[in-house]
Short mmCIF file of C-alpha atoms in Angstrom, two decimals:
data_model
loop_
_atom_site.label_atom_id
_atom_site.label_comp_id
_atom_site.label_asym_id
_atom_site.label_seq_id
_atom_site.Cartn_x
_atom_site.Cartn_y
_atom_site.Cartn_z
CA MET A 1 -105.16 107.33 -40.43
CA ALA A 2 -108.55 105.62 -40.71
CA ASP A 3 -110.36 104.63 -37.56
CA GLU A 4 -110.56 100.82 -37.47
CA ARG A 5 -113.00 100.66 -34.59
CA PRO A 6 -116.13 98.68 -35.41
CA PRO A 7 -119.15 100.77 -36.07
CA GLY A 8 -121.89 101.09 -33.46
CA ASN A 9 -121.90 100.80 -29.71
CA SER A 10 -119.40 103.55 -29.29
CA GLY A 11 -119.52 103.11 -25.51
CA THR A 12 -117.79 99.80 -25.67
CA SER A 13 -114.02 99.90 -25.22
CA TRP A 14 -111.97 98.53 -27.98
CA ARG A 15 -108.41 97.13 -27.93
CA ALA A 16 -106.31 96.91 -31.00
CA PRO A 17 -105.05 93.44 -31.94
CA GLN A 18 -101.54 92.65 -30.67
CA SER A 19 -98.93 90.66 -32.53
CA THR A 20 -97.60 87.46 -30.91
CA THR A 21 -94.36 85.63 -31.45
CA PRO A 22 -94.74 82.00 -32.58
CA GLY A 23 -94.47 79.63 -29.59
CA THR A 24 -95.36 82.38 -27.13
CA PRO A 25 -98.73 81.98 -25.41
CA PRO A 26 -101.14 84.77 -25.87
CA PRO A 27 -101.54 87.33 -23.09
CA GLY A 28 -103.68 86.04 -20.23
CA ALA A 29 -103.11 82.38 -21.17
CA THR A 30 -102.23 80.00 -18.31
CA GLN A 31 -98.64 78.81 -18.33
CA PRO A 32 -98.40 74.95 -18.31
CA GLY A 33 -96.88 73.53 -15.06
CA PRO A 34 -95.32 70.15 -14.15
CA SER A 35 -97.57 67.12 -14.92
CA LYS A 36 -99.32 65.74 -11.82
CA ARG A 37 -99.48 62.28 -13.42
CA GLY A 38 -95.71 62.18 -13.89
CA SER A 39 -95.07 63.18 -10.26
CA ARG A 40 -96.91 60.08 -8.94
CA TRP A 41 -94.49 57.49 -10.38
CA PRO A 42 -91.76 57.84 -7.72
CA LEU A 43 -94.39 57.34 -5.00
CA ILE A 44 -95.84 54.26 -6.72
CA ILE A 45 -92.39 52.73 -7.24
CA GLY A 46 -91.48 53.43 -3.62
CA LEU A 47 -94.63 51.67 -2.39
CA ILE A 48 -93.90 48.64 -4.58
CA VAL A 49 -90.34 48.41 -3.25
CA LEU A 50 -91.57 48.77 0.33
CA LEU A 51 -94.16 46.02 -0.09
CA GLY A 52 -91.53 43.76 -1.65
CA LEU A 53 -89.16 44.32 1.27
CA LEU A 54 -91.95 43.61 3.77
CA ALA A 55 -92.85 40.38 1.95
CA MET A 56 -89.21 39.27 1.90
CA GLY A 57 -88.86 40.07 5.59
CA ALA A 58 -91.96 38.06 6.48
CA LEU A 59 -90.69 35.11 4.43
CA MET A 60 -87.30 35.24 6.16
CA VAL A 61 -88.96 35.25 9.59
CA LEU A 62 -91.06 32.23 8.56
CA VAL A 63 -88.04 30.35 7.22
CA VAL A 64 -85.90 31.10 10.28
CA GLY A 65 -88.73 30.06 12.58
CA THR A 66 -89.14 26.79 10.69
CA LEU A 67 -85.40 26.12 10.87
CA MET A 68 -85.46 26.73 14.61
CA LEU A 69 -88.24 24.17 14.95
CA SER A 70 -86.22 21.72 12.87
CA LEU A 71 -83.17 22.11 15.07
CA THR A 72 -84.65 22.46 18.54
CA GLY A 73 -88.11 20.92 18.32
CA HIS A 74 -91.07 22.51 20.01
CA GLU A 75 -93.11 22.09 23.15
CA GLU A 76 -96.75 21.19 23.35
CA GLY A 77 -98.53 21.31 26.68
CA TRP A 78 -101.74 19.54 27.60
CA GLY A 79 -101.31 19.67 31.35
CA GLY A 80 -99.65 21.63 34.10
CA LEU A 81 -96.18 23.09 34.26
CA GLY A 82 -93.06 21.39 35.53
CA ALA A 83 -91.13 18.35 34.41
CA LYS A 84 -91.64 17.14 30.87
CA VAL A 85 -92.16 13.95 28.91
CA GLY A 86 -90.23 13.92 25.66
CA VAL A 87 -91.97 12.62 22.54
CA ILE A 88 -89.98 11.19 19.64
CA THR A 89 -91.85 9.94 16.57
CA VAL A 90 -90.70 7.26 14.14
CA SER A 91 -93.03 7.31 11.15
CA GLY A 92 -92.86 5.55 7.80
CA VAL A 93 -90.30 3.15 6.42
CA ILE A 94 -87.14 3.03 8.53
CA SER A 95 -84.05 3.86 6.50
CA SER A 96 -80.64 5.48 6.83
CA THR A 97 -82.01 8.79 5.55
CA PRO A 98 -79.92 11.80 6.68
CA GLN A 99 -81.26 14.64 8.82
CA ASN A 100 -84.62 15.88 7.54
CA THR A 101 -84.46 18.85 5.19
CA LEU A 102 -86.63 21.96 5.35
CA PHE A 103 -88.94 21.14 2.46
CA LEU A 104 -89.65 17.46 3.13
CA GLY A 105 -92.10 15.70 5.39
CA GLU A 106 -91.02 13.61 8.34
CA VAL A 107 -89.43 10.25 7.59
CA GLY A 108 -88.20 7.38 9.71
CA GLY A 109 -84.57 8.29 9.14
CA SER A 110 -82.12 6.65 11.54
CA GLN A 111 -79.78 9.65 11.70
CA SER A 112 -82.46 12.17 12.68
CA THR A 113 -84.08 9.72 15.11
CA MET A 114 -80.77 8.95 16.81
CA ALA A 115 -80.03 12.67 17.11
CA GLN A 116 -83.38 13.22 18.81
CA LEU A 117 -82.80 10.32 21.21
CA ARG A 118 -79.43 11.77 22.18
CA ALA A 119 -80.94 15.23 22.65
CA ALA A 120 -83.62 13.80 24.97
CA ALA A 121 -80.94 12.00 26.97
CA LYS A 122 -79.08 15.28 27.59
CA ASP A 123 -82.19 17.36 28.37
CA GLU A 124 -82.46 17.59 32.15
CA SER A 125 -86.02 18.90 31.98
CA VAL A 126 -87.15 15.68 30.28
CA LYS A 127 -87.74 13.01 32.95
CA ALA A 128 -89.13 10.30 30.65
CA VAL A 129 -89.56 9.69 26.92
CA VAL A 130 -92.35 8.25 24.78
CA LEU A 131 -91.17 6.70 21.53
CA ARG A 132 -94.18 6.91 19.21
CA ILE A 133 -93.88 4.28 16.47
CA ASN A 134 -95.98 4.05 13.32
CA SER A 135 -93.80 2.03 10.97
CA PRO A 136 -93.92 -1.26 9.04
CA GLY A 137 -90.15 -1.64 9.41
CA GLY A 138 -87.46 -1.22 6.82
CA SER A 139 -83.68 -1.44 6.78
CA ALA A 140 -82.25 -3.95 9.24
CA ALA A 141 -79.10 -1.88 9.77
CA ALA A 142 -81.04 1.36 10.34
CA SER A 143 -83.43 -0.36 12.77
CA GLU A 144 -80.54 -1.84 14.73
CA ALA A 145 -78.83 1.56 14.91
CA ILE A 146 -81.96 3.15 16.38
CA LEU A 147 -82.39 0.24 18.82
CA GLU A 148 -78.92 0.83 20.25
CA GLU A 149 -79.72 4.49 20.94
CA VAL A 150 -83.06 3.58 22.50
CA LYS A 151 -81.31 1.18 24.89
CA LYS A 152 -78.74 3.85 25.83
CA LEU A 153 -81.53 6.31 26.57
CA ALA A 154 -83.46 3.70 28.58
CA ASP A 155 -80.41 3.27 30.82
CA LYS A 156 -80.61 6.96 31.79
CA LYS A 157 -84.36 7.63 32.00
CA PRO A 158 -87.61 5.71 31.45
CA VAL A 159 -88.63 5.06 27.83
CA VAL A 160 -92.11 3.92 26.83
CA ALA A 161 -92.76 2.70 23.29
CA SER A 162 -96.22 3.68 22.03
CA MET A 163 -97.47 1.81 18.96
CA GLY A 164 -99.79 3.45 16.45
CA ASP A 165 -101.48 1.80 13.46
CA VAL A 166 -98.54 -0.49 12.78
CA ALA A 167 -95.26 -1.31 14.51
CA ALA A 168 -94.06 -4.43 12.74
CA SER A 169 -90.69 -5.99 11.90
CA GLY A 170 -88.16 -3.15 12.32
CA GLY A 171 -90.88 -1.07 13.97
CA TYR A 172 -91.25 -3.70 16.68
CA TYR A 173 -87.48 -4.21 16.78
CA ILE A 174 -86.77 -0.65 17.95
CA ALA A 175 -89.62 -0.87 20.49
CA CYS A 176 -87.79 -3.70 22.27
CA GLY A 177 -85.20 -1.23 23.55
CA ALA A 178 -87.84 0.59 25.64
CA ASN A 179 -88.59 -0.16 29.27
CA LYS A 180 -92.30 -0.65 28.51
CA ILE A 181 -94.35 -1.17 25.35
CA VAL A 182 -97.92 0.11 24.97
CA ALA A 183 -100.05 -0.86 21.95
CA ASN A 184 -103.62 -0.31 20.86
CA PRO A 185 -105.66 -3.51 20.75
CA GLY A 186 -105.92 -3.13 16.97
CA THR A 187 -102.28 -2.26 16.34
CA ILE A 188 -100.59 -4.50 13.75
CA THR A 189 -97.28 -5.62 15.21
CA GLY A 190 -94.95 -8.61 15.35
CA SER A 191 -93.53 -9.77 12.00
CA ILE A 192 -90.30 -10.81 13.69
CA GLY A 193 -88.15 -11.98 10.84
CA VAL A 194 -85.90 -10.99 7.94
CA ILE A 195 -86.59 -10.96 4.22
CA MET A 196 -84.35 -10.58 1.17
CA SER A 197 -85.90 -10.45 -2.30
CA THR A 198 -84.49 -10.55 -5.82
CA LEU A 199 -86.03 -10.36 -9.28
CA THR A 200 -85.24 -12.56 -12.26
CA TYR A 201 -86.00 -11.55 -15.84
CA THR A 202 -84.42 -14.53 -17.59
CA GLY A 203 -87.72 -16.13 -18.63
CA LEU A 204 -88.99 -12.92 -20.16
CA MET A 205 -85.63 -12.23 -21.83
CA ASP A 206 -85.63 -15.67 -23.45
CA LYS A 207 -89.10 -15.10 -24.88
CA VAL A 208 -88.31 -11.64 -26.19
CA GLY A 209 -84.86 -12.63 -27.40
CA ILE A 210 -82.75 -10.33 -25.22
CA GLY A 211 -79.38 -11.39 -23.83
CA SER A 212 -76.99 -10.03 -21.18
CA GLU A 213 -73.24 -10.34 -20.58
CA THR A 214 -71.45 -9.26 -17.38
CA ARG A 215 -67.80 -9.15 -16.35
CA THR A 216 -67.00 -9.50 -12.63
CA SER A 217 -63.89 -9.69 -10.47
CA GLY A 218 -65.23 -12.69 -8.56
CA PRO A 219 -67.96 -15.33 -8.70
CA TYR A 220 -70.20 -13.55 -6.18
CA LYS A 221 -69.88 -9.94 -7.37
CA ASP A 222 -73.14 -10.09 -9.37
CA THR A 223 -75.04 -12.30 -6.93
CA GLY A 224 -78.72 -11.45 -7.14
CA SER A 225 -78.49 -10.08 -10.67
CA PRO A 226 -81.91 -10.22 -12.38
CA TRP A 227 -80.27 -11.06 -15.72
CA ARG A 228 -79.38 -14.66 -14.85
CA GLU A 229 -80.49 -17.57 -12.71
CA MET A 230 -78.99 -17.69 -9.23
CA ARG A 231 -76.64 -20.56 -8.51
CA GLU A 232 -77.19 -22.88 -5.54
CA ASP A 233 -74.00 -21.72 -3.78
CA GLU A 234 -75.23 -18.11 -4.07
CA ARG A 235 -78.56 -19.06 -2.50
CA LYS A 236 -76.71 -20.62 0.44
CA LEU A 237 -74.54 -17.51 0.80
CA LEU A 238 -77.53 -15.16 0.94
CA GLN A 239 -79.33 -17.48 3.35
CA THR A 240 -76.43 -17.25 5.81
CA ILE A 241 -76.78 -13.44 5.74
CA VAL A 242 -80.52 -13.64 6.39
CA GLU A 243 -80.01 -16.07 9.27
CA ASP A 244 -77.28 -13.93 10.85
CA VAL A 245 -79.52 -10.84 10.90
CA TYR A 246 -82.44 -12.97 12.08
CA ASN A 247 -80.47 -14.41 15.00
CA ARG A 248 -79.54 -10.92 16.22
CA PHE A 249 -83.20 -9.91 15.90
CA VAL A 250 -84.26 -12.84 18.10
CA GLU A 251 -81.51 -12.17 20.65
CA ASP A 252 -82.46 -8.49 20.99
CA VAL A 253 -86.17 -9.26 21.34
CA ALA A 254 -85.45 -11.89 23.99
CA ALA A 255 -83.18 -9.50 25.92
CA GLY A 256 -85.63 -6.61 25.69
CA ARG A 257 -88.70 -8.63 26.65
CA GLY A 258 -87.11 -10.81 29.31
CA MET A 259 -87.88 -13.98 27.36
CA THR A 260 -85.78 -16.93 26.32
CA GLU A 261 -84.68 -17.25 22.71
CA ALA A 262 -86.68 -20.45 22.43
CA GLU A 263 -89.85 -18.58 23.46
CA VAL A 264 -89.18 -15.85 20.91
CA ARG A 265 -88.46 -18.29 18.08
CA LYS A 266 -91.92 -19.81 18.50
CA LEU A 267 -93.32 -16.41 17.52
CA ALA A 268 -90.53 -15.27 15.21
CA ASP A 269 -91.74 -16.91 12.01
CA GLY A 270 -92.70 -13.65 10.32
CA ARG A 271 -96.32 -13.67 11.50
CA VAL A 272 -98.11 -10.42 12.27
CA MET A 273 -100.54 -10.05 15.16
CA THR A 274 -102.79 -7.51 16.80
CA GLY A 275 -101.85 -5.56 19.88
CA GLN A 276 -104.19 -7.77 21.92
CA GLN A 277 -102.50 -10.94 20.65
CA ALA A 278 -99.06 -9.43 21.22
CA LYS A 279 -99.93 -8.71 24.86
CA GLU A 280 -101.03 -12.31 25.34
CA ALA A 281 -97.73 -13.43 23.78
CA LYS A 282 -95.77 -11.12 26.17
CA LEU A 283 -94.50 -8.98 23.33
CA VAL A 284 -96.43 -5.96 24.70
CA ASP A 285 -96.80 -4.80 28.31
CA LYS A 286 -100.01 -2.80 28.22
CA LEU A 287 -102.93 -1.95 25.96
CA GLY A 288 -103.67 1.73 25.50
CA ASN A 289 -103.36 4.78 23.29
CA PHE A 290 -100.81 7.56 23.06
CA HIS A 291 -102.05 9.40 26.15
CA ASP A 292 -101.99 6.20 28.17
CA ALA A 293 -98.34 5.88 27.22
CA ILE A 294 -97.74 9.48 28.31
CA GLU A 295 -99.32 8.79 31.70
CA LEU A 296 -97.22 5.65 32.14
CA ALA A 297 -94.03 7.51 31.22
CA ALA A 298 -94.87 10.34 33.63
CA GLU A 299 -95.47 7.83 36.40
CA MET A 300 -92.18 6.06 35.70
CA GLY A 301 -90.39 9.44 35.58
CA LYS A 302 -91.95 10.43 38.94
CA ILE A 303 -93.67 13.47 37.45
CA LYS A 304 -96.42 14.84 39.65
CA GLY A 305 -99.59 15.97 37.93
CA GLU A 306 -100.05 16.20 34.21
CA PRO A 307 -96.70 16.65 32.47
CA LYS A 308 -95.84 19.09 29.77
CA LEU A 309 -94.76 17.49 26.51
CA LYS A 310 -91.64 18.28 24.57
CA CYS A 311 -91.89 17.00 21.00
CA TYR A 312 -88.61 16.50 19.19
CA GLY A 313 -88.22 16.89 15.47
CA ALA A 314 -89.72 19.41 13.04
CA ARG A 315 -93.47 19.57 13.06
CA GLY A 316 -96.09 22.04 11.83
CA GLY A 317 -95.76 25.36 10.02
CA LEU A 318 -94.26 25.70 6.55
CA ARG A 319 -92.51 22.36 6.83
CA GLU A 320 -95.69 20.42 7.49
CA LEU A 321 -97.55 22.27 4.72
CA LEU A 322 -94.81 21.63 2.16
CA GLY A 323 -94.30 18.09 3.45
CA THR A 324 -97.98 17.35 2.86
CA TYR A 325 -97.75 18.82 -0.62
CA MET A 326 -94.63 16.82 -1.41
CA GLU A 327 -96.28 13.64 -0.17
CA SER A 328 -99.30 14.19 -2.39
CA GLU A 329 -97.00 14.85 -5.35
CA ARG A 330 -95.06 11.68 -4.57
CA GLN A 331 -98.26 9.65 -4.49
CA ARG A 332 -99.40 11.19 -7.77
CA ALA A 333 -96.04 10.41 -9.38
CA MET A 334 -96.27 6.83 -8.12
CA ARG A 335 -99.75 6.45 -9.61
CA ASP A 336 -98.49 7.79 -12.94
CA PHE A 337 -95.55 5.38 -12.82
CA LEU A 338 -97.81 2.40 -12.10
CA LEU A 339 -100.08 3.36 -14.99
CA LEU A 340 -97.05 3.62 -17.28
CA TYR A 341 -95.73 0.31 -15.92
CA ASP A 342 -99.04 -1.41 -16.60
CA GLN A 343 -98.97 -0.01 -20.14
CA ARG A 344 -95.47 -1.37 -20.69
CA LEU A 345 -96.49 -4.78 -19.39
CA GLN A 346 -99.41 -4.72 -21.80
CA ASN A 347 -97.06 -3.85 -24.65
CA VAL A 348 -94.75 -6.72 -23.70
CA ASP A 349 -97.74 -9.07 -23.53
CA GLU A 350 -98.80 -7.99 -27.02
CA MET A 351 -95.26 -8.57 -28.28
CA LEU A 352 -95.26 -12.08 -26.81
CA GLN A 353 -98.65 -12.82 -28.37
CA LEU A 354 -97.38 -11.61 -31.73
CA GLN A 355 -94.30 -13.79 -31.40
CA GLY A 356 -96.46 -16.75 -30.46
CA GLY A 357 -98.64 -16.13 -33.52
CA GLN A 358 -95.59 -16.06 -35.76
#
């Protein structure tokens, strides 16, 4: 058999070529192991799940904390320890809005305000209450409902009404249930009176050529309808309602302020006035700000030193942030509506001009 060794360099060892089976790595080759990249996926997925659970847990803690504030209120101290002055805020238009929800800002809802007044009455640590009012008024029924609860609370412990920018009409009405009223000199208050407004589109409908037909079970069922002129007997009927609510307004102001009804009626013509003018008219007891009202309430509640405050209602945190956002969105939506309304009025005006030209 012929020698297949390469010629020359006889001192170098030589190994005959070896046959390999297809798919089998050659001798000395490194066997492939498990992929390191593939082994990282379970760890990455686990971290993602863990972070998601932590985020959900933090959100739940935030939501529960906000709900606790909504239900129990919170305390805010600016003085020493001991007895407390409760603070209840009525802000915005007064209405019969139900208990405030988690994602809305504070409103002057009668139900939530009455619940807070009742809670302050039962709280033995609260020796006096400041009713902070910043409202132009609103529903007569809702204002009267709050007034009744204020008077019940004032029978148990001192209540001081503190007026902010405005405390007019229904805002002043609920203040009359307090033992004392404190207003800033520039507060807009008063407006003792009742108003009922209706709209009438009949003139516009006649010009455009639009008609309306209504079926009712009685002659007064559609009283105040904008689609027809109001009859004289309907005007008299609505006026009796306005006067009835107005008379109760005057009676409650007179009782709360220690004045005669005749004295109140001289001022109860719907006029607004400043806090300074209201004090001169005996509608306000003292001029001062919120902290002056706190000091007066603490004195009336026989609290020694600076009291600790207990603020009722939901304030701050996620609720306040979302409430602010919702308020800005509401204002933006109102601006868009007014722009659209102006455009529609312009379209109607153009239609009328075209009809006049024809």
